[in-house]
Amino acid sequence: MKAKLEQIKAEALEALKNVSTMEELDGIRVKYLGKKGEITAILKQMGKLSPEERPIVGQVANQVRADIEASMGEASSAIKEKLLEQRLKNEKLDVTIPGTEVLAGHKHPMTIVLDEVKDIFVGMGFSIAEGPEVELSVYDFDKLNIPEGHTVREWQDTFYITEDEKVHLRCQTSPVQVRVMEATKPPIRIISPGRVYRKDEVDATHSPMFHQIEGLVVDKGITMGDLKGTLNALVAKLYGPEAKTRFRPHHFPFTEPSCEVDVQCFACGGEGCRVCKGEGWIELLGAGMVHPKVLAGCGIDPDEYSGFAFGIGLERVAMRRFAITDMRLIYENDTRFLSQF
Ligand code: DAH
């Protein structure tokens, strides 16, 4: 029996030399030390031994068990160490490997400029109004003092929704003026940014879809002085306090008097260069005192109230602001262009 125990021990220790996983180690534990294991099987036969032999064999059995357990403990530590080593290897962090670039989005140059203009006007007490892009010709033309047959309708030819040309994509943001005046009583101070559409061919300075910001102020005693002060403040904020403006007489059917506002060329300071095409000035926006007919048509008494209005092309502001020379870049979504902002 003693010999058998020694043999079991030798076998177990040999088996332990080759274990490499915890599962294998567990298998050995069950096989040799378990309730149905080989040592237990021997101990069950102890009854057959003489009383003198029993303690001796018992002692040997305990020693064998202790030796196997000790060996298993060592094997277990070795396996754990190996597993840890493997884990450390797998989870190794190589700080010299180039990182994965996280591409964060950012504002489009048009949005940057739009937000700036909005901030400037909100700071002056204006609120933001919205109007539909699919507009009735009554709002886009008739109520703006552009009756049927007026030549302006041809210049501003747009995309028609109905055959009778009474519903179309708006060609300007000016109809929002009418919608606001019909819906609210003065005092009115709004700007209205949005898309507008014209039958223009795409080139470096034209697009069939572009953006305008409409502005409207109506109150008692509003004069051309308010118009000039407001637009000068806008230019100063956009282009710096030294920026010079020029107000030129012009004609718009819905304002009287009307003007165009130029800003002195930022590139040459008024000398004349390629950017301003030798003019020294760059056209920025159209404006004027709201025509009495337009006020009256919206139910506002022109004898009691007066107002001024203006319309800014947002692409132009962005192009000047960022020295963009081709309008198509604004719409093409080329990241080589957009990533510069
Ligand atoms: N709607 C005009 C255009 O598209 C711009 C404009 C001029 C708007 C004068 C105005 C204004 O409100 O008063 O060319």
mmCIF file of C-alpha atoms and ligand atoms in Angstrom:
data_model
loop_
_atom_site.group_PDB
_atom_site.id
_atom_site.type_symbol
_atom_site.label_atom_id
_atom_site.label_comp_id
_atom_site.label_asym_id
_atom_site.label_seq_id
_atom_site.Cartn_x
_atom_site.Cartn_y
_atom_site.Cartn_z
ATOM 1 C CA MET A 1 0.000 0.000 0.000
ATOM 2 C CA LYS A 2 2.853 2.294 0.844
ATOM 3 C CA ALA A 3 4.396 1.512 -2.519
ATOM 4 C CA LYS A 4 1.075 2.230 -4.219
ATOM 5 C CA LEU A 5 0.889 5.614 -2.465
ATOM 6 C CA GLU A 6 4.449 6.469 -3.504
ATOM 7 C CA GLN A 7 3.571 5.527 -7.062
ATOM 8 C CA ILE A 8 0.483 7.768 -6.979
ATOM 9 C CA LYS A 9 2.633 10.603 -5.707
ATOM 10 C CA ALA A 10 5.225 10.106 -8.442
ATOM 11 C CA GLU A 11 2.476 10.028 -11.079
ATOM 12 C CA ALA A 12 0.802 13.131 -9.703
ATOM 13 C CA LEU A 13 4.047 15.085 -9.503
ATOM 14 C CA GLU A 14 4.897 14.049 -13.054
ATOM 15 C CA ALA A 15 1.460 15.136 -14.288
ATOM 16 C CA LEU A 16 1.852 18.458 -12.498
ATOM 17 C CA LYS A 17 5.037 19.182 -14.428
ATOM 18 C CA ASN A 18 3.040 19.382 -17.630
ATOM 19 C CA VAL A 19 -0.020 21.374 -16.571
ATOM 20 C CA SER A 20 -0.432 24.712 -18.247
ATOM 21 C CA THR A 21 -3.997 25.720 -17.418
ATOM 22 C CA MET A 22 -6.133 25.995 -14.302
ATOM 23 C CA GLU A 23 -8.587 23.515 -15.839
ATOM 24 C CA GLU A 24 -5.867 20.883 -16.189
ATOM 25 C CA LEU A 25 -4.761 21.562 -12.618
ATOM 26 C CA ASP A 26 -8.313 21.067 -11.408
ATOM 27 C CA GLY A 27 -8.506 17.781 -13.284
ATOM 28 C CA ILE A 28 -5.402 16.550 -11.423
ATOM 29 C CA ARG A 29 -6.833 17.669 -8.094
ATOM 30 C CA VAL A 30 -9.991 15.640 -8.711
ATOM 31 C CA LYS A 31 -8.097 12.644 -10.015
ATOM 32 C CA TYR A 32 -5.721 12.328 -7.058
ATOM 33 C CA LEU A 33 -7.159 14.211 -4.082
ATOM 34 C CA GLY A 34 -10.907 14.231 -4.808
ATOM 35 C CA LYS A 35 -13.573 12.278 -2.929
ATOM 36 C CA LYS A 36 -13.470 9.681 -5.622
ATOM 37 C CA GLY A 37 -9.761 10.163 -6.196
ATOM 38 C CA GLU A 38 -6.962 7.677 -6.051
ATOM 39 C CA ILE A 39 -5.703 8.475 -2.523
ATOM 40 C CA THR A 40 -9.225 8.288 -1.111
ATOM 41 C CA ALA A 41 -9.602 4.915 -2.833
ATOM 42 C CA ILE A 42 -6.475 3.661 -1.040
ATOM 43 C CA LEU A 43 -7.561 5.036 2.320
ATOM 44 C CA LYS A 44 -10.884 3.210 1.967
ATOM 45 C CA GLN A 45 -8.925 -0.054 1.990
ATOM 46 C CA MET A 46 -7.164 0.813 5.267
ATOM 47 C CA GLY A 47 -9.629 -1.482 7.115
ATOM 48 C CA LYS A 48 -7.855 -4.450 5.635
ATOM 49 C CA LEU A 49 -4.593 -3.498 7.335
ATOM 50 C CA SER A 50 -3.402 -4.639 10.734
ATOM 51 C CA PRO A 51 -3.702 -2.134 13.598
ATOM 52 C CA GLU A 52 0.105 -1.709 13.611
ATOM 53 C CA GLU A 53 0.283 -0.941 9.917
ATOM 54 C CA ARG A 54 -2.635 1.485 9.880
ATOM 55 C CA PRO A 55 -0.945 4.550 11.453
ATOM 56 C CA ILE A 56 2.146 4.087 9.346
ATOM 57 C CA VAL A 57 0.194 3.901 6.087
ATOM 58 C CA GLY A 58 -2.015 6.756 7.320
ATOM 59 C CA GLN A 59 1.061 8.866 7.897
ATOM 60 C CA VAL A 60 2.438 8.052 4.464
ATOM 61 C CA ALA A 61 -0.942 8.845 2.903
ATOM 62 C CA ASN A 62 -1.036 12.241 4.655
ATOM 63 C CA GLN A 63 2.517 12.970 3.595
ATOM 64 C CA VAL A 64 1.746 12.055 -0.029
ATOM 65 C CA ARG A 65 -1.356 14.236 0.047
ATOM 66 C CA ALA A 66 0.626 17.131 1.547
ATOM 67 C CA ASP A 67 3.376 16.756 -1.046
ATOM 68 C CA ILE A 68 0.888 16.686 -3.919
ATOM 69 C CA GLU A 69 -0.916 19.722 -2.464
ATOM 70 C CA ALA A 70 2.340 21.631 -2.126
ATOM 71 C CA SER A 71 3.270 20.793 -5.666
ATOM 72 C CA MET A 72 -0.181 21.846 -6.851
ATOM 73 C CA GLY A 73 0.231 25.151 -5.046
ATOM 74 C CA GLU A 74 3.462 25.764 -6.890
ATOM 75 C CA ALA A 75 1.936 24.763 -10.218
ATOM 76 C CA SER A 76 -1.017 27.071 -9.547
ATOM 77 C CA SER A 77 1.306 30.023 -8.834
ATOM 78 C CA ALA A 78 3.274 29.275 -11.988
ATOM 79 C CA ILE A 79 0.102 29.174 -14.081
ATOM 80 C CA LYS A 80 -1.156 32.417 -12.557
ATOM 81 C CA GLU A 81 2.141 34.085 -13.252
ATOM 82 C CA LYS A 82 2.096 32.856 -16.829
ATOM 83 C CA LEU A 83 -1.470 34.113 -17.318
ATOM 84 C CA LEU A 84 -0.566 37.495 -15.886
ATOM 85 C CA GLU A 85 2.471 37.710 -18.133
ATOM 86 C CA GLN A 86 0.316 36.891 -21.125
ATOM 87 C CA ARG A 87 -2.250 39.496 -20.142
ATOM 88 C CA LEU A 88 0.392 42.141 -19.694
ATOM 89 C CA LYS A 89 1.760 41.236 -23.106
ATOM 90 C CA ASN A 90 -1.659 41.455 -24.729
ATOM 91 C CA GLU A 91 -2.582 44.678 -23.005
ATOM 92 C CA LYS A 92 0.759 46.244 -23.687
ATOM 93 C CA LEU A 93 0.434 49.959 -24.396
ATOM 94 C CA ASP A 94 2.841 51.244 -26.999
ATOM 95 C CA VAL A 95 2.816 54.995 -26.520
ATOM 96 C CA THR A 96 4.989 55.440 -29.590
ATOM 97 C CA ILE A 97 2.311 54.147 -32.021
ATOM 98 C CA PRO A 98 0.758 57.105 -33.868
ATOM 99 C CA GLY A 99 -2.725 57.832 -32.465
ATOM 100 C CA THR A 100 -6.032 57.548 -34.301
ATOM 101 C CA GLU A 101 -7.088 61.029 -35.321
ATOM 102 C CA VAL A 102 -10.512 62.056 -34.048
ATOM 103 C CA LEU A 103 -12.130 64.264 -36.655
ATOM 104 C CA ALA A 104 -14.206 66.831 -34.817
ATOM 105 C CA GLY A 105 -16.688 68.840 -36.841
ATOM 106 C CA HIS A 106 -16.859 72.606 -36.708
ATOM 107 C CA LYS A 107 -18.944 75.462 -38.021
ATOM 108 C CA HIS A 108 -19.198 76.089 -41.753
ATOM 109 C CA PRO A 109 -17.814 79.536 -42.749
ATOM 110 C CA MET A 110 -21.341 80.613 -43.693
ATOM 111 C CA THR A 111 -22.613 79.638 -40.242
ATOM 112 C CA ILE A 112 -19.732 81.502 -38.591
ATOM 113 C CA VAL A 113 -20.662 84.699 -40.438
ATOM 114 C CA LEU A 114 -24.409 84.189 -39.946
ATOM 115 C CA ASP A 115 -23.942 83.711 -36.197
ATOM 116 C CA GLU A 116 -21.831 86.864 -36.068
ATOM 117 C CA VAL A 117 -24.398 88.968 -37.905
ATOM 118 C CA LYS A 118 -27.197 87.544 -35.731
ATOM 119 C CA ASP A 119 -25.216 88.404 -32.587
ATOM 120 C CA ILE A 120 -24.628 91.952 -33.788
ATOM 121 C CA PHE A 121 -28.335 92.574 -34.443
ATOM 122 C CA VAL A 122 -29.609 90.750 -31.369
ATOM 123 C CA GLY A 123 -27.214 93.018 -29.445
ATOM 124 C CA MET A 124 -29.042 96.010 -30.957
ATOM 125 C CA GLY A 125 -32.439 94.705 -29.853
ATOM 126 C CA PHE A 126 -33.525 92.908 -33.026
ATOM 127 C CA SER A 127 -35.258 89.535 -32.976
ATOM 128 C CA ILE A 128 -35.024 86.780 -35.586
ATOM 129 C CA ALA A 129 -37.994 86.138 -37.886
ATOM 130 C CA GLU A 130 -38.509 83.297 -40.320
ATOM 131 C CA GLY A 131 -40.444 83.014 -43.552
ATOM 132 C CA PRO A 132 -41.234 80.273 -46.070
ATOM 133 C CA GLU A 133 -38.868 79.434 -48.922
ATOM 134 C CA VAL A 134 -41.814 78.381 -51.091
ATOM 135 C CA GLU A 135 -43.514 81.762 -51.330
ATOM 136 C CA LEU A 136 -46.580 83.339 -52.919
ATOM 137 C CA SER A 137 -45.827 85.914 -55.614
ATOM 138 C CA VAL A 138 -48.227 88.203 -53.724
ATOM 139 C CA TYR A 139 -45.657 88.397 -50.916
ATOM 140 C CA ASP A 140 -42.493 88.196 -53.004
ATOM 141 C CA PHE A 141 -43.715 90.825 -55.515
ATOM 142 C CA ASP A 142 -47.168 92.453 -55.329
ATOM 143 C CA LYS A 143 -47.107 93.557 -51.693
ATOM 144 C CA LEU A 144 -43.530 94.768 -52.168
ATOM 145 C CA ASN A 145 -44.768 97.224 -54.786
ATOM 146 C CA ILE A 146 -43.657 95.040 -57.683
ATOM 147 C CA PRO A 147 -46.875 94.638 -59.704
ATOM 148 C CA GLU A 148 -47.306 92.176 -62.561
ATOM 149 C CA GLY A 149 -45.365 93.296 -65.620
ATOM 150 C CA HIS A 150 -42.724 95.132 -63.542
ATOM 151 C CA THR A 151 -39.257 94.560 -65.023
ATOM 152 C CA VAL A 152 -37.826 93.528 -61.649
ATOM 153 C CA ARG A 153 -39.897 90.356 -61.905
ATOM 154 C CA GLU A 154 -37.828 89.342 -64.909
ATOM 155 C CA TRP A 155 -34.433 89.993 -63.328
ATOM 156 C CA GLN A 156 -35.514 88.060 -60.316
ATOM 157 C CA ASP A 157 -36.980 85.182 -62.308
ATOM 158 C CA THR A 158 -36.971 82.113 -60.091
ATOM 159 C CA PHE A 159 -38.267 78.518 -59.900
ATOM 160 C CA TYR A 160 -42.009 78.235 -60.227
ATOM 161 C CA ILE A 161 -44.074 75.710 -58.302
ATOM 162 C CA THR A 162 -47.383 76.385 -60.076
ATOM 163 C CA GLU A 163 -47.929 77.070 -63.760
ATOM 164 C CA ASP A 164 -49.698 80.392 -63.128
ATOM 165 C CA GLU A 165 -46.424 81.538 -61.470
ATOM 166 C CA LYS A 166 -48.264 82.470 -58.289
ATOM 167 C CA VAL A 167 -46.240 80.068 -56.110
ATOM 168 C CA HIS A 168 -42.476 79.914 -56.432
ATOM 169 C CA LEU A 169 -39.189 79.623 -54.559
ATOM 170 C CA ARG A 170 -38.682 83.122 -53.120
ATOM 171 C CA CYS A 171 -36.101 85.228 -54.956
ATOM 172 C CA GLN A 172 -35.381 87.445 -51.926
ATOM 173 C CA THR A 173 -35.988 87.515 -48.161
ATOM 174 C CA SER A 174 -37.965 90.769 -48.504
ATOM 175 C CA PRO A 175 -41.393 88.996 -48.394
ATOM 176 C CA VAL A 176 -40.673 88.267 -44.721
ATOM 177 C CA GLN A 177 -41.000 92.042 -44.156
ATOM 178 C CA VAL A 178 -44.592 91.884 -45.368
ATOM 179 C CA ARG A 179 -45.404 88.772 -43.351
ATOM 180 C CA VAL A 180 -44.000 90.358 -40.175
ATOM 181 C CA MET A 181 -45.761 93.699 -40.727
ATOM 182 C CA GLU A 182 -49.073 91.921 -41.350
ATOM 183 C CA ALA A 183 -48.692 89.832 -38.201
ATOM 184 C CA THR A 184 -47.276 92.354 -35.693
ATOM 185 C CA LYS A 185 -47.838 95.937 -34.716
ATOM 186 C CA PRO A 186 -44.903 98.398 -34.571
ATOM 187 C CA PRO A 187 -42.418 98.829 -33.013
ATOM 188 C CA ILE A 188 -40.814 96.173 -35.207
ATOM 189 C CA ARG A 189 -37.120 95.281 -35.170
ATOM 190 C CA ILE A 190 -36.316 92.027 -36.954
ATOM 191 C CA ILE A 191 -33.754 90.345 -39.119
ATOM 192 C CA SER A 192 -34.630 87.303 -41.192
ATOM 193 C CA PRO A 193 -31.862 85.115 -42.616
ATOM 194 C CA GLY A 194 -32.636 82.426 -45.173
ATOM 195 C CA ARG A 195 -32.199 80.806 -48.568
ATOM 196 C CA VAL A 196 -33.295 82.536 -51.749
ATOM 197 C CA TYR A 197 -33.424 81.308 -55.338
ATOM 198 C CA ARG A 198 -32.775 82.835 -58.751
ATOM 199 C CA LYS A 199 -32.458 81.504 -62.281
ATOM 200 C CA ASP A 200 -28.688 82.140 -62.248
ATOM 201 C CA GLU A 201 -25.982 80.020 -63.858
ATOM 202 C CA VAL A 202 -23.341 78.726 -61.441
ATOM 203 C CA ASP A 203 -20.042 80.623 -61.615
ATOM 204 C CA ALA A 204 -17.465 82.102 -59.214
ATOM 205 C CA THR A 205 -19.919 84.744 -57.954
ATOM 206 C CA HIS A 206 -23.374 83.299 -58.778
ATOM 207 C CA SER A 207 -25.487 80.386 -57.627
ATOM 208 C CA PRO A 208 -29.182 79.553 -58.209
ATOM 209 C CA MET A 209 -29.473 79.246 -54.425
ATOM 210 C CA PHE A 210 -27.866 81.694 -52.042
ATOM 211 C CA HIS A 211 -28.543 83.366 -48.697
ATOM 212 C CA GLN A 212 -29.771 86.775 -47.661
ATOM 213 C CA ILE A 213 -30.435 88.476 -44.374
ATOM 214 C CA GLU A 214 -33.388 90.814 -44.411
ATOM 215 C CA GLY A 215 -33.659 93.594 -41.854
ATOM 216 C CA LEU A 216 -36.695 95.678 -40.936
ATOM 217 C CA VAL A 217 -37.318 98.440 -38.419
ATOM 218 C CA VAL A 218 -40.705 100.173 -38.162
ATOM 219 C CA ASP A 219 -41.605 102.687 -35.472
ATOM 220 C CA LYS A 220 -42.661 106.295 -35.004
ATOM 221 C CA GLY A 221 -40.065 108.788 -36.228
ATOM 222 C CA ILE A 222 -37.621 106.360 -37.881
ATOM 223 C CA THR A 223 -35.377 108.233 -40.325
ATOM 224 C CA MET A 224 -32.574 107.620 -42.805
ATOM 225 C CA GLY A 225 -30.258 108.578 -39.906
ATOM 226 C CA ASP A 226 -31.346 105.417 -38.048
ATOM 227 C CA LEU A 227 -30.689 103.386 -41.181
ATOM 228 C CA LYS A 228 -27.180 104.819 -41.547
ATOM 229 C CA GLY A 229 -26.362 104.463 -37.861
ATOM 230 C CA THR A 230 -27.518 100.847 -37.736
ATOM 231 C CA LEU A 231 -25.705 99.779 -40.903
ATOM 232 C CA ASN A 232 -22.529 101.654 -39.934
ATOM 233 C CA ALA A 233 -22.603 99.808 -36.621
ATOM 234 C CA LEU A 234 -22.930 96.515 -38.511
ATOM 235 C CA VAL A 235 -19.951 97.310 -40.758
ATOM 236 C CA ALA A 236 -17.824 98.431 -37.805
ATOM 237 C CA LYS A 237 -18.531 95.176 -35.977
ATOM 238 C CA LEU A 238 -17.942 93.025 -39.059
ATOM 239 C CA TYR A 239 -14.898 94.745 -40.527
ATOM 240 C CA GLY A 240 -13.451 96.767 -37.665
ATOM 241 C CA PRO A 241 -14.032 100.344 -36.414
ATOM 242 C CA GLU A 242 -11.850 101.865 -39.157
ATOM 243 C CA ALA A 243 -13.964 100.403 -41.978
ATOM 244 C CA LYS A 244 -15.470 103.209 -44.081
ATOM 245 C CA THR A 245 -18.916 103.041 -45.675
ATOM 246 C CA ARG A 246 -20.481 104.804 -48.646
ATOM 247 C CA PHE A 247 -24.222 105.236 -49.188
ATOM 248 C CA ARG A 248 -25.153 105.506 -52.892
ATOM 249 C CA PRO A 249 -28.608 106.389 -54.212
ATOM 250 C CA HIS A 250 -30.309 103.402 -55.835
ATOM 251 C CA HIS A 251 -33.755 102.111 -56.693
ATOM 252 C CA PHE A 252 -35.790 99.357 -55.093
ATOM 253 C CA PRO A 253 -39.558 99.268 -55.654
ATOM 254 C CA PHE A 254 -40.272 98.672 -51.963
ATOM 255 C CA THR A 255 -38.163 101.522 -50.516
ATOM 256 C CA GLU A 256 -38.143 105.258 -51.067
ATOM 257 C CA PRO A 257 -35.551 106.645 -50.969
ATOM 258 C CA SER A 258 -33.339 103.617 -51.652
ATOM 259 C CA CYS A 259 -29.601 103.197 -51.426
ATOM 260 C CA GLU A 260 -26.799 100.725 -51.819
ATOM 261 C CA VAL A 261 -24.146 100.530 -49.151
ATOM 262 C CA ASP A 262 -20.504 99.957 -50.070
ATOM 263 C CA VAL A 263 -17.598 99.326 -47.755
ATOM 264 C CA GLN A 264 -14.161 100.692 -48.544
ATOM 265 C CA CYS A 265 -11.982 97.935 -49.988
ATOM 266 C CA PHE A 266 -10.158 96.143 -47.180
ATOM 267 C CA ALA A 267 -7.415 95.018 -49.586
ATOM 268 C CA CYS A 268 -6.283 98.394 -50.974
ATOM 269 C CA GLY A 269 -7.861 100.886 -48.554
ATOM 270 C CA GLY A 270 -9.720 102.646 -51.368
ATOM 271 C CA GLU A 271 -6.870 102.973 -53.875
ATOM 272 C CA GLY A 272 -8.422 100.504 -56.303
ATOM 273 C CA CYS A 273 -7.176 96.940 -56.777
ATOM 274 C CA ARG A 274 -8.137 93.539 -58.173
ATOM 275 C CA VAL A 275 -10.343 92.666 -55.195
ATOM 276 C CA CYS A 276 -12.533 95.770 -55.684
ATOM 277 C CA LYS A 277 -12.068 95.745 -59.472
ATOM 278 C CA GLY A 278 -10.378 99.146 -59.356
ATOM 279 C CA GLU A 279 -13.353 100.776 -57.611
ATOM 280 C CA GLY A 280 -11.894 101.207 -54.141
ATOM 281 C CA TRP A 281 -15.322 100.198 -52.784
ATOM 282 C CA ILE A 282 -17.144 96.899 -52.439
ATOM 283 C CA GLU A 283 -20.939 96.667 -52.631
ATOM 284 C CA LEU A 284 -22.357 95.167 -49.456
ATOM 285 C CA LEU A 285 -26.122 95.507 -49.313
ATOM 286 C CA GLY A 286 -29.300 97.215 -50.502
ATOM 287 C CA ALA A 287 -31.428 99.342 -48.197
ATOM 288 C CA GLY A 288 -33.926 102.153 -47.966
ATOM 289 C CA MET A 289 -36.891 103.721 -46.185
ATOM 290 C CA VAL A 290 -39.876 101.382 -46.392
ATOM 291 C CA HIS A 291 -42.191 102.655 -49.163
ATOM 292 C CA PRO A 292 -45.410 104.195 -47.780
ATOM 293 C CA LYS A 293 -47.405 101.975 -50.160
ATOM 294 C CA VAL A 294 -45.815 98.863 -48.645
ATOM 295 C CA LEU A 295 -46.581 100.043 -45.088
ATOM 296 C CA ALA A 296 -50.177 100.864 -45.995
ATOM 297 C CA GLY A 297 -50.611 97.520 -47.787
ATOM 298 C CA CYS A 298 -49.702 95.783 -44.515
ATOM 299 C CA GLY A 299 -52.176 97.847 -42.492
ATOM 300 C CA ILE A 300 -49.605 100.233 -41.016
ATOM 301 C CA ASP A 301 -50.453 103.941 -41.306
ATOM 302 C CA PRO A 302 -47.543 105.626 -43.172
ATOM 303 C CA ASP A 303 -48.514 108.998 -41.679
ATOM 304 C CA GLU A 304 -47.940 107.649 -38.186
ATOM 305 C CA TYR A 305 -45.106 105.206 -38.754
ATOM 306 C CA SER A 306 -41.964 105.034 -40.844
ATOM 307 C CA GLY A 307 -39.258 102.429 -41.172
ATOM 308 C CA PHE A 308 -36.120 101.279 -42.889
ATOM 309 C CA ALA A 309 -35.198 97.948 -44.423
ATOM 310 C CA PHE A 310 -32.128 96.301 -45.849
ATOM 311 C CA GLY A 311 -31.063 93.094 -47.537
ATOM 312 C CA ILE A 312 -27.561 91.597 -47.224
ATOM 313 C CA GLY A 313 -26.121 88.816 -49.363
ATOM 314 C CA LEU A 314 -24.575 86.477 -46.834
ATOM 315 C CA GLU A 315 -22.202 84.742 -49.284
ATOM 316 C CA ARG A 316 -20.675 88.115 -50.099
ATOM 317 C CA VAL A 317 -20.099 88.883 -46.447
ATOM 318 C CA ALA A 318 -18.473 85.465 -45.922
ATOM 319 C CA MET A 319 -16.355 85.750 -49.067
ATOM 320 C CA ARG A 320 -15.054 89.159 -48.058
ATOM 321 C CA ARG A 321 -14.579 88.145 -44.499
ATOM 322 C CA PHE A 322 -12.452 85.076 -45.319
ATOM 323 C CA ALA A 323 -11.029 86.216 -48.700
ATOM 324 C CA ILE A 324 -12.844 83.397 -50.537
ATOM 325 C CA THR A 325 -12.562 84.042 -54.267
ATOM 326 C CA ASP A 326 -14.935 81.379 -55.612
ATOM 327 C CA MET A 327 -18.488 81.049 -54.294
ATOM 328 C CA ARG A 328 -18.678 77.383 -55.376
ATOM 329 C CA LEU A 329 -16.221 76.470 -52.598
ATOM 330 C CA ILE A 330 -18.889 77.427 -50.075
ATOM 331 C CA TYR A 331 -21.282 74.714 -51.323
ATOM 332 C CA GLU A 332 -18.957 71.918 -52.418
ATOM 333 C CA ASN A 333 -18.255 70.443 -48.972
ATOM 334 C CA ASP A 334 -14.616 69.793 -49.808
ATOM 335 C CA THR A 335 -12.903 69.210 -46.468
ATOM 336 C CA ARG A 336 -9.621 70.615 -47.822
ATOM 337 C CA PHE A 337 -11.463 73.938 -47.999
ATOM 338 C CA LEU A 338 -13.696 73.605 -44.936
ATOM 339 C CA SER A 339 -10.907 72.503 -42.596
ATOM 340 C CA GLN A 340 -9.332 75.957 -42.942
ATOM 341 C CA PHE A 341 -12.014 77.617 -40.833
HETATM 342 N N1 DAH B 1 -34.335 92.321 -51.799
HETATM 343 C C1 DAH B 1 -33.238 93.063 -52.378
HETATM 344 C C2 DAH B 1 -32.462 92.188 -53.337
HETATM 345 O O1 DAH B 1 -32.652 90.993 -53.329
HETATM 346 C C3 DAH B 1 -32.326 93.585 -51.297
HETATM 347 C C4 DAH B 1 -32.968 94.673 -50.512
HETATM 348 C C5 DAH B 1 -32.817 96.006 -50.906
HETATM 349 C C6 DAH B 1 -33.729 94.401 -49.411
HETATM 350 C C7 DAH B 1 -33.408 97.015 -50.203
HETATM 351 C C8 DAH B 1 -34.315 95.403 -48.686
HETATM 352 C C9 DAH B 1 -34.160 96.711 -49.098
HETATM 353 O O2 DAH B 1 -35.060 95.195 -47.612
HETATM 354 O O3 DAH B 1 -34.746 97.698 -48.389
HETATM 355 O O4 DAH B 1 -31.680 92.681 -54.084
#
